[in-house]
mmCIF file of C-alpha atoms in Angstrom:
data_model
loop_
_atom_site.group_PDB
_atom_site.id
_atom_site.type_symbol
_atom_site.label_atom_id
_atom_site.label_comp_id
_atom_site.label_asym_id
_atom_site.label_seq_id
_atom_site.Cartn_x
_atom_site.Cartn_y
_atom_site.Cartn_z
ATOM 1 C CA UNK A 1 11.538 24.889 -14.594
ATOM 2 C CA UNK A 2 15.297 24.545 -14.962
ATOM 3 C CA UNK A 3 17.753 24.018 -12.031
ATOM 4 C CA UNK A 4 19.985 26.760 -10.877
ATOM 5 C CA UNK A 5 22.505 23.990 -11.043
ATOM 6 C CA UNK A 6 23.722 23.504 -15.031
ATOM 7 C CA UNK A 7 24.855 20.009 -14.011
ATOM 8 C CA UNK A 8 21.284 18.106 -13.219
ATOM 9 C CA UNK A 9 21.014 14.470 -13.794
ATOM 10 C CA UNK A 10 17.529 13.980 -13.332
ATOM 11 C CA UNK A 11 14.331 15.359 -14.538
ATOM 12 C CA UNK A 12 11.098 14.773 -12.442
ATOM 13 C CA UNK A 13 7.732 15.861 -12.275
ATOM 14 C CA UNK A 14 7.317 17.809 -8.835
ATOM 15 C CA UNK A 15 4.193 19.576 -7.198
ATOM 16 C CA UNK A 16 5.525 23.731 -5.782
ATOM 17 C CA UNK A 17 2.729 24.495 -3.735
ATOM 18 C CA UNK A 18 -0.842 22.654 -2.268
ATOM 19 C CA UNK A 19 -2.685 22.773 -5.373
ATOM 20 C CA UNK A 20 -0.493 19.430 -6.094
ATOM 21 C CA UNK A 21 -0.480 20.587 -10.221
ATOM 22 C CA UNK A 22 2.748 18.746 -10.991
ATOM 23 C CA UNK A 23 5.037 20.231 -13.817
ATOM 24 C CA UNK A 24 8.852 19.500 -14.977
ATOM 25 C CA UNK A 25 11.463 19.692 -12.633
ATOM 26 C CA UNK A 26 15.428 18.913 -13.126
ATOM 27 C CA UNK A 27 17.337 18.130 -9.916
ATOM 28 C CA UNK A 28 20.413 16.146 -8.639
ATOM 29 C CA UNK A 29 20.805 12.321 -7.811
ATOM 30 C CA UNK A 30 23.575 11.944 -5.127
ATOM 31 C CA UNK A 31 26.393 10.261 -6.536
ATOM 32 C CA UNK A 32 26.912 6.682 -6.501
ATOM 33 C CA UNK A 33 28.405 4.977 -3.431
ATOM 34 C CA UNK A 34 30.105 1.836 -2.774
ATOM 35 C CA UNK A 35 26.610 0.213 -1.598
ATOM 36 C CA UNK A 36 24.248 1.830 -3.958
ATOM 37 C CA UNK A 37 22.420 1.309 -6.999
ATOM 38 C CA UNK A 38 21.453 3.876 -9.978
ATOM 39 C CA UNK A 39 18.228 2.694 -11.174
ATOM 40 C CA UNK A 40 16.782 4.039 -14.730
ATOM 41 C CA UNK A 41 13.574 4.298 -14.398
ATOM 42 C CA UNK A 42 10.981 2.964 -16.867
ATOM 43 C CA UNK A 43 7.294 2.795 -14.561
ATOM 44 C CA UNK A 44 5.886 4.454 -11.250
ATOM 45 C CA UNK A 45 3.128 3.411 -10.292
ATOM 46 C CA UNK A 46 0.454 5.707 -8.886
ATOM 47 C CA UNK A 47 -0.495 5.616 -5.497
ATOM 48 C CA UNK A 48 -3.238 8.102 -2.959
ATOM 49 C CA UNK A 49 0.235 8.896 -1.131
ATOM 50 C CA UNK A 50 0.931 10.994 -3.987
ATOM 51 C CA UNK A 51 -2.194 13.066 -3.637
ATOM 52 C CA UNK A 52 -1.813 13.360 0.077
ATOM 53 C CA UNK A 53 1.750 14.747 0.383
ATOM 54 C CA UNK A 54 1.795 16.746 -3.151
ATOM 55 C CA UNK A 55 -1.327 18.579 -1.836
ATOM 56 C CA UNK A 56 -0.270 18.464 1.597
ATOM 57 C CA UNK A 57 -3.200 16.881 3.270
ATOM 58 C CA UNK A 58 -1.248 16.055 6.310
ATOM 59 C CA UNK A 59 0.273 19.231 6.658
ATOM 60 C CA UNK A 60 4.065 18.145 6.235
ATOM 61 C CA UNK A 61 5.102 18.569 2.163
ATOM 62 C CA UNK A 62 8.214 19.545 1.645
ATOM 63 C CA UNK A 63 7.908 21.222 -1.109
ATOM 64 C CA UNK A 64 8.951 20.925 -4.333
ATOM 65 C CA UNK A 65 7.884 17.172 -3.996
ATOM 66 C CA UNK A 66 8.863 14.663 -6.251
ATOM 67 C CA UNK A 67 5.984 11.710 -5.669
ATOM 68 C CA UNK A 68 5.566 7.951 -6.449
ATOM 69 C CA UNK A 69 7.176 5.212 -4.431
ATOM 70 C CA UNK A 70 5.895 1.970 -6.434
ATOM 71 C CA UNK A 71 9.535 2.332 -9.139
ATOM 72 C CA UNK A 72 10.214 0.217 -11.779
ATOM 73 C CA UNK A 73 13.372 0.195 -13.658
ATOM 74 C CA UNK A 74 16.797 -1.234 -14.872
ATOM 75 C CA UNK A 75 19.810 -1.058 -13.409
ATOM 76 C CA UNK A 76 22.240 1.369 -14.967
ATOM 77 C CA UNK A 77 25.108 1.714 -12.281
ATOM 78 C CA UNK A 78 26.120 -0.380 -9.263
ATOM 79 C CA UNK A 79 28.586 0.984 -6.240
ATOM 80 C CA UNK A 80 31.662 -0.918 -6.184
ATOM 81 C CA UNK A 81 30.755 -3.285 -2.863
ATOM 82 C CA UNK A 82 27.123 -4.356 -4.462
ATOM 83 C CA UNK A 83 26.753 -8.155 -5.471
ATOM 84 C CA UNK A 84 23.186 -8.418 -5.351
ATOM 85 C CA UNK A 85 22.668 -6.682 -8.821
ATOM 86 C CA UNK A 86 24.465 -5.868 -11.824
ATOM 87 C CA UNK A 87 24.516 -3.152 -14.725
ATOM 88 C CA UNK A 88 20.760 -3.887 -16.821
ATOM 89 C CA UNK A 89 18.797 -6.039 -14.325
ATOM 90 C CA UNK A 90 15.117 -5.722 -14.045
ATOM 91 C CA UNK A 91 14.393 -4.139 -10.267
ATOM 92 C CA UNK A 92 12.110 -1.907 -7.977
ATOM 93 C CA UNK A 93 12.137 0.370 -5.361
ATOM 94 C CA UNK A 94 9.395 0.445 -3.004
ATOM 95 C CA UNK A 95 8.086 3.202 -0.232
ATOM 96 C CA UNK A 96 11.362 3.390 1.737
ATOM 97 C CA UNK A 97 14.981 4.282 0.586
ATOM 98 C CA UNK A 98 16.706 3.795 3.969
ATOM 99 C CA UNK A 99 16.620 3.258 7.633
ATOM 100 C CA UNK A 100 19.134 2.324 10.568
ATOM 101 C CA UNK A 101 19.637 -0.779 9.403
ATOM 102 C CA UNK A 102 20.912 -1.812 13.095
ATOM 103 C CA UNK A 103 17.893 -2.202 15.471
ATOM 104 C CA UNK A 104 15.686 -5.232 15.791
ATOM 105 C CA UNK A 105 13.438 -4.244 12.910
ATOM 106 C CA UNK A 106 15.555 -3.812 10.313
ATOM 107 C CA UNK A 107 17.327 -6.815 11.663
ATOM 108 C CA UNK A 108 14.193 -8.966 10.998
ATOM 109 C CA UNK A 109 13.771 -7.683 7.395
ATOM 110 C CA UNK A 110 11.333 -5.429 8.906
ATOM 111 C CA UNK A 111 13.001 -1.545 7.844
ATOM 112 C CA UNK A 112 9.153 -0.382 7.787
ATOM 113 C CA UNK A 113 9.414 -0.545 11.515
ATOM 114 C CA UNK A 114 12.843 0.980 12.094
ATOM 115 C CA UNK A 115 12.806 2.385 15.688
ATOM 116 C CA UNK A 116 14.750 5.190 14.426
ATOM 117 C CA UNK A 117 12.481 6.078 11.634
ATOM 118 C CA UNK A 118 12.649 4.908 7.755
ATOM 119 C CA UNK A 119 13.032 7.122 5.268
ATOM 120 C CA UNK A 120 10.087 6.879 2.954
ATOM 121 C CA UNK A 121 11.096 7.292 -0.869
ATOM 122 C CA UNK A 122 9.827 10.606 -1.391
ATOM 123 C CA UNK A 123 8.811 13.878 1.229
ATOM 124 C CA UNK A 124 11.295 11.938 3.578
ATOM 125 C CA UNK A 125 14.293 13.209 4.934
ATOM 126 C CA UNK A 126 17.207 10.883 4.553
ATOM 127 C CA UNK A 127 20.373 10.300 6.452
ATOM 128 C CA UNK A 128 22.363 13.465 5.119
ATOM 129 C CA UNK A 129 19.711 15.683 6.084
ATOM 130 C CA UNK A 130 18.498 16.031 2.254
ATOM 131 C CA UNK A 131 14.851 15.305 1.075
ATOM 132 C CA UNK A 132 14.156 12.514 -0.977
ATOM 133 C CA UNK A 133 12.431 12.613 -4.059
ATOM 134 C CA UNK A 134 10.274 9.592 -5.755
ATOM 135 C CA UNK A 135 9.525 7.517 -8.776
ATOM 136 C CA UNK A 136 7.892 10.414 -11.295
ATOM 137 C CA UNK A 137 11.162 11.148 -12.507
ATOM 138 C CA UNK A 138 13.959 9.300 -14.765
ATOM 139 C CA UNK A 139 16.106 7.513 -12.461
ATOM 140 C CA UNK A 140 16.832 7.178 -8.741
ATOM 141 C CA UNK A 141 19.658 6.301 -6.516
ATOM 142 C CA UNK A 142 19.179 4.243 -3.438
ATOM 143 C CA UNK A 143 21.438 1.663 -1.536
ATOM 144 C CA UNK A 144 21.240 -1.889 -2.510
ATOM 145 C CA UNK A 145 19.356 -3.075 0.639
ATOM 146 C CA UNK A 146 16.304 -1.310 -0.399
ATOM 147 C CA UNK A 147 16.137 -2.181 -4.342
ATOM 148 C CA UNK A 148 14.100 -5.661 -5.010
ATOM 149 C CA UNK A 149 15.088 -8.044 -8.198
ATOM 150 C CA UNK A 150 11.377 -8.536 -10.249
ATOM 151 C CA UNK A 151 11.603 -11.432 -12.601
ATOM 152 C CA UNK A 152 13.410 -10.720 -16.062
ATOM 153 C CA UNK A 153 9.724 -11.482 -17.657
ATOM 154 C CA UNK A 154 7.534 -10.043 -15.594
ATOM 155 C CA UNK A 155 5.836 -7.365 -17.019
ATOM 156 C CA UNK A 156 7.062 -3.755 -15.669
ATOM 157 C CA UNK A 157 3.614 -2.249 -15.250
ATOM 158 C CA UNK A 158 2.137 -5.015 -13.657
ATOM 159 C CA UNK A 159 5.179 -5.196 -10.926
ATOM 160 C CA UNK A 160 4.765 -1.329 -9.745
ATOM 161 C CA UNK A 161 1.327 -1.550 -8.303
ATOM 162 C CA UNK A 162 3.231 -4.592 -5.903
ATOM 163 C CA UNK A 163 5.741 -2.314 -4.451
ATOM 164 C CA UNK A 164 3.305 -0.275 -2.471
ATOM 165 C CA UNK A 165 -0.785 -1.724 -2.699
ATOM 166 C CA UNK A 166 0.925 -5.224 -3.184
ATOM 167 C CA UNK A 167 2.546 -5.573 -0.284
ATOM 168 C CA UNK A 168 -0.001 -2.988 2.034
ATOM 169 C CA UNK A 169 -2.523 -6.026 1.694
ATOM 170 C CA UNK A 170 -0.166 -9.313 1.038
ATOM 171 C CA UNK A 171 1.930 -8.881 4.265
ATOM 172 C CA UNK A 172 -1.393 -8.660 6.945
ATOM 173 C CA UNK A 173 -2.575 -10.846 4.823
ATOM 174 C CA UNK A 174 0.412 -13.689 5.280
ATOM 175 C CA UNK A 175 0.791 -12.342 8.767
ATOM 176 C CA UNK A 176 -3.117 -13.638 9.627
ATOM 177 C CA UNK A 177 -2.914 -16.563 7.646
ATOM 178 C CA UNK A 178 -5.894 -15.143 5.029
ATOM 179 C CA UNK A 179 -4.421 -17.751 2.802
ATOM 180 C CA UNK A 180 -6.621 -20.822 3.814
ATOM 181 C CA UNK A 181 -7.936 -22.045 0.521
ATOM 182 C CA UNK A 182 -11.932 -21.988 1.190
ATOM 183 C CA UNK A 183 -12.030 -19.266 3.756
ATOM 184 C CA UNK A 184 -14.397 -16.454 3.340
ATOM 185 C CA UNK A 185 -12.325 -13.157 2.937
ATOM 186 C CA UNK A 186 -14.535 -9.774 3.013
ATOM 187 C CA UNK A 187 -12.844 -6.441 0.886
ATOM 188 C CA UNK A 188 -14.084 -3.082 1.845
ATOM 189 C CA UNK A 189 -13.670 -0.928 -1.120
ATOM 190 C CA UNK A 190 -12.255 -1.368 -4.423
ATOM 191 C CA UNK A 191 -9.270 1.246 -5.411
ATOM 192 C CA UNK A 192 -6.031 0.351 -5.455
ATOM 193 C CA UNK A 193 -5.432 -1.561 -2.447
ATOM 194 C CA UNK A 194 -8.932 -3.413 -2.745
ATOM 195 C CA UNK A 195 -7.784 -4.779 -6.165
ATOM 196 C CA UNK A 196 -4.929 -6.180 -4.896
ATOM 197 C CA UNK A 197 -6.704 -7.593 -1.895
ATOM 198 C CA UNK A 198 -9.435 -9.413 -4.122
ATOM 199 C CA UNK A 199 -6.605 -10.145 -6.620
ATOM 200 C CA UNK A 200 -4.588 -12.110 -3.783
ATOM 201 C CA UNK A 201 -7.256 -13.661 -2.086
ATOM 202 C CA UNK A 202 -8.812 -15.416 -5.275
ATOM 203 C CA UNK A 203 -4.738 -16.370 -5.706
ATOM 204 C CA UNK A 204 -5.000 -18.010 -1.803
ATOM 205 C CA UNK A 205 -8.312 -20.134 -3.024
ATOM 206 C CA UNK A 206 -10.546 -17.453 -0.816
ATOM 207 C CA UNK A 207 -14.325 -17.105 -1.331
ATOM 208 C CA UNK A 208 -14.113 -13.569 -1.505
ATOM 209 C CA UNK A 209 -16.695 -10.781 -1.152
ATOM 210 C CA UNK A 210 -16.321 -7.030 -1.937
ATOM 211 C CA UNK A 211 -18.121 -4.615 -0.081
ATOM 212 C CA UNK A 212 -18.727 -0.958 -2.020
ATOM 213 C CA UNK A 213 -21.043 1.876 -1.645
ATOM 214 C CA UNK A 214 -21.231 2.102 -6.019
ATOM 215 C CA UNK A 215 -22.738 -0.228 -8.160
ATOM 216 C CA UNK A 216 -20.660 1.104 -10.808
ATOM 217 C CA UNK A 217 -18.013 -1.458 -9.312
ATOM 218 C CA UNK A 218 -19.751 -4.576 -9.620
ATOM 219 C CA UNK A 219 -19.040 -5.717 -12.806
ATOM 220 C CA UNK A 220 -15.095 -4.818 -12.192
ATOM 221 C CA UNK A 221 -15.516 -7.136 -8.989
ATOM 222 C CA UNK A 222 -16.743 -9.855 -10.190
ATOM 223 C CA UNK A 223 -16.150 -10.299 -14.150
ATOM 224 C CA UNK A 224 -12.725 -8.820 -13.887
ATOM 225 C CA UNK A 225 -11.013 -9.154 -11.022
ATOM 226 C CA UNK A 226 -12.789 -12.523 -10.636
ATOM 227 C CA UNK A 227 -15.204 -12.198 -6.681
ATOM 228 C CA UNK A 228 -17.953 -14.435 -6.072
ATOM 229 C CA UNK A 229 -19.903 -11.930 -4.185
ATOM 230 C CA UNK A 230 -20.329 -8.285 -4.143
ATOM 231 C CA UNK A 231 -22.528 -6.492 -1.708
ATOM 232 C CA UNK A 232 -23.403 -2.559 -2.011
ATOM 233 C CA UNK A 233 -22.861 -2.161 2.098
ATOM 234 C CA UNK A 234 -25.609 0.436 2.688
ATOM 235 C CA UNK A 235 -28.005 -1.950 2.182
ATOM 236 C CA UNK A 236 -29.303 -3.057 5.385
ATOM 237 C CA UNK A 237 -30.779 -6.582 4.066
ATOM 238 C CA UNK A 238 -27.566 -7.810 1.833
ATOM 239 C CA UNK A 239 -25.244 -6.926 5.133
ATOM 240 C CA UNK A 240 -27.539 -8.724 7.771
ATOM 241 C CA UNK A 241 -27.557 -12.135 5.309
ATOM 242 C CA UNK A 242 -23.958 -12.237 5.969
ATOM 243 C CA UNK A 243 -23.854 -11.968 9.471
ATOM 244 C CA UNK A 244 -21.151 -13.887 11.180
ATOM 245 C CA UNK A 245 -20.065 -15.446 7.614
ATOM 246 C CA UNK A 246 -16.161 -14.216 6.934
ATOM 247 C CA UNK A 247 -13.331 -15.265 8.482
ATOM 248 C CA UNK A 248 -11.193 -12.549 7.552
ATOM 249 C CA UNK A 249 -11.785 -8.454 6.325
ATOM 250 C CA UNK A 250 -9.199 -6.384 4.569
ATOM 251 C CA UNK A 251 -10.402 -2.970 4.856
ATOM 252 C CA UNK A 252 -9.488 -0.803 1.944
ATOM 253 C CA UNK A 253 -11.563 2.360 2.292
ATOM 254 C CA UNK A 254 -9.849 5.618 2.903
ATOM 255 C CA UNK A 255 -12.793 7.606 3.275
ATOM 256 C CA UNK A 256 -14.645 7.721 6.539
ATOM 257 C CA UNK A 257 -16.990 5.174 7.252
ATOM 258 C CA UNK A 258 -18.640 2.936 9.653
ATOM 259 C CA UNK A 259 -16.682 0.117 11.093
ATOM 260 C CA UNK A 260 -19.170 -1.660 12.849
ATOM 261 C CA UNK A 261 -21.259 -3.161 10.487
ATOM 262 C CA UNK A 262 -18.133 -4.707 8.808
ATOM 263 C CA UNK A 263 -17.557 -6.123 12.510
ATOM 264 C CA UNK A 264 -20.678 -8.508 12.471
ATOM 265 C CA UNK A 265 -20.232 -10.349 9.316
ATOM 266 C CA UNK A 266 -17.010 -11.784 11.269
ATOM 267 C CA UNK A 267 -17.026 -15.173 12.962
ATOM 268 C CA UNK A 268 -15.825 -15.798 15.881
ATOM 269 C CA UNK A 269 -11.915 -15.608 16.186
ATOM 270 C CA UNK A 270 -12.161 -13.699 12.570
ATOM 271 C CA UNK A 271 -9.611 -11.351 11.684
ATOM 272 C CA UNK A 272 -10.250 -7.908 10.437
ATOM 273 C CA UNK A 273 -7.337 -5.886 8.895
ATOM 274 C CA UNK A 274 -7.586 -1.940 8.199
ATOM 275 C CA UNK A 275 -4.829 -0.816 5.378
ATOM 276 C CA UNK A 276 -7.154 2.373 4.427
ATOM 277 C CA UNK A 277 -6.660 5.873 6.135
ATOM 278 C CA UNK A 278 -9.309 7.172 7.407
ATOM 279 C CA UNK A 279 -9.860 10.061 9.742
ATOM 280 C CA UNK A 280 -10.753 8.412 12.920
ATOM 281 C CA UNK A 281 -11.401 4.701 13.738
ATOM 282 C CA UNK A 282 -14.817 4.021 15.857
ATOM 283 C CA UNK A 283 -16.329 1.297 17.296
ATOM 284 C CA UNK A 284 -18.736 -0.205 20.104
ATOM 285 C CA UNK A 285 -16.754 -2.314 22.601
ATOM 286 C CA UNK A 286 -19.870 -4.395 22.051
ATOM 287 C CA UNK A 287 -18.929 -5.122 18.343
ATOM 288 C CA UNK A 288 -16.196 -7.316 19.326
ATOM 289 C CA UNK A 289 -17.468 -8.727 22.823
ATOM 290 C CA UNK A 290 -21.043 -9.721 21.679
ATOM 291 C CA UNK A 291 -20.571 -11.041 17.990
ATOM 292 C CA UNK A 292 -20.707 -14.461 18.421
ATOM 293 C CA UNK A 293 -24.153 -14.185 19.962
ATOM 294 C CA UNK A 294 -24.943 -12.276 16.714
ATOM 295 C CA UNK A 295 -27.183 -15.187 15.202
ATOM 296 C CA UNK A 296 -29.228 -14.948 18.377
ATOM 297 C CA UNK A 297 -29.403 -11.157 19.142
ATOM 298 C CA UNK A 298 -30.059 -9.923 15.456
ATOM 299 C CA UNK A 299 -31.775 -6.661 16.952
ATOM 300 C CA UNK A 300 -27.706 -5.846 18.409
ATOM 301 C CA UNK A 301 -27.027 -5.627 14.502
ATOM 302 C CA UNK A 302 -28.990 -2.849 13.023
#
């Protein structure tokens, strides 16, 4: 559906109501300022944040929405105080296009955090008041802080999937030290963000087990993405051999689930990481307080 306005410079792909059916859209990029960067853009990746906000499952769309926050592209204009990047460089744009860029947050290289709020790429509202629109569209304009130089030859659809599931599981996992070569790392579920999770802890030297209610995903698990274990979790037997064995969980699953029989296949001191979205998180105090007795009270378990 054409623009009211003859002069568009952008054509995107935008959901118009709940159902989240995306079709053509043509809309304006701001103009380029002295600090920003006009990215053409060749890849998006595709992310469960599309499906949430283009069918509204949180009850905030701001409709028409443009998804997709994991952009890939070349530079095709720079404002006239950028040094960082220059006309045809190989960059991406991640889930955040701006934020204060003054408090202690974004001061640490930490913008996520902003105390004022960031502005996430798309169904965000930005600094002027106008709503931002993502990465399923042909180019996008954001300032230079928030565009990320990718390696002239790495591949372009390999780098999008890092700019949102990449990071979601590498930071926690840098930030709890999950890369011990010949730790045991457990990963609950196996979409996008479990991938990655598997991917980086085989890269760390991790023994690495993935946890799924399908068996459809074992042979992905292990002969692709490379486990050494895979466990189909609503088996009572396979969970209770690995009691107290993992020093670290990355929990992946968006869906509801259980919780606590993730929490005895910790050790002691283990650290167990939730990037997943579900519903509600529940747990027995007991789960945490009593697991290191776990070897000796196995009827606590089941």
């Amino acid at each position: 559906m054409a623009s009211e306005n003859a002069h568009v410079n952008c054509l995107g792909w935008a959901a118009r109501d709940a159902s989240g059916v995306l079709s053509p859209y043509e809309f304006n990029r701001r103009a380029v300022a002295a600090d920003d960067v006009s990215i053409k853009i060749t890849h998006c990746g595709v992310c469960y944040a599309d499906v949430v906000w283009t069918k509204n499952l949180h009850g905030d769309a701001k409709y028409p929405v443009v998804p997709g926050h994991e952009i890939v592209g070349t530079v095709k204009e720079v404002g006239a105080n950028v040094n960082r990047f220059k006309v045809g460089d190989h960059v991406g744009v991640g889930t955040y296009v701006n934020s204060c860029r003054d408090c202690e947050y974004c001061n640490e290289g930490m913008e996520i955090s902003c105390v004022k709020g960031s502005v996430f790429t798309f169904n965000g509202v930005d600094s002027d008041g106008t709503i931002t629109k993502g990465g399923y569209s042909s180019s996008i304009v954001v300032h230079e802080r928030y565009c990320y130089r990718i390696p002239e030859n790495y591949p372009s659809h390999l780098a999008a999937p890092l700019l949102c599931a990449g990071i979601t599981v590498y930071s926690p996992m840098m930030r709890h030290n999950m890369n011990q070569p010949g730790k045991s790392l457990g990963v609950i579920g196996l979409g996008g963000l479990g991938h990655m999770a598997v991917l980086f802890g085989k890269a760390f030297g991790l023994k690495v087990t993935v946890f799924s209610t399908s068996i459809s995903k074992k042979e992905e698990a292990l002969n692709v993405l490379g486990a050494d274990n895979f466990v189909i979790s609503s088996d009572e037997q396979q969970m209770k051999t690995l009691a107290g064995s993992l020093d670290f969980i990355v929990d992946t699953a968006s869906g509801d689930h259980q919780f606590e029989p993730y929490l005895w296949l910790l050790k002691t001191f283990g650290a167990y990481v939730l990037v997943g979205f579900p519903n509600e998180v529940k747990f027995s105090p007991a789960s945490l307080l009593i697991v290191q007795f776990c070897d000796r009270h196995e009827d606590f378990l089941w």
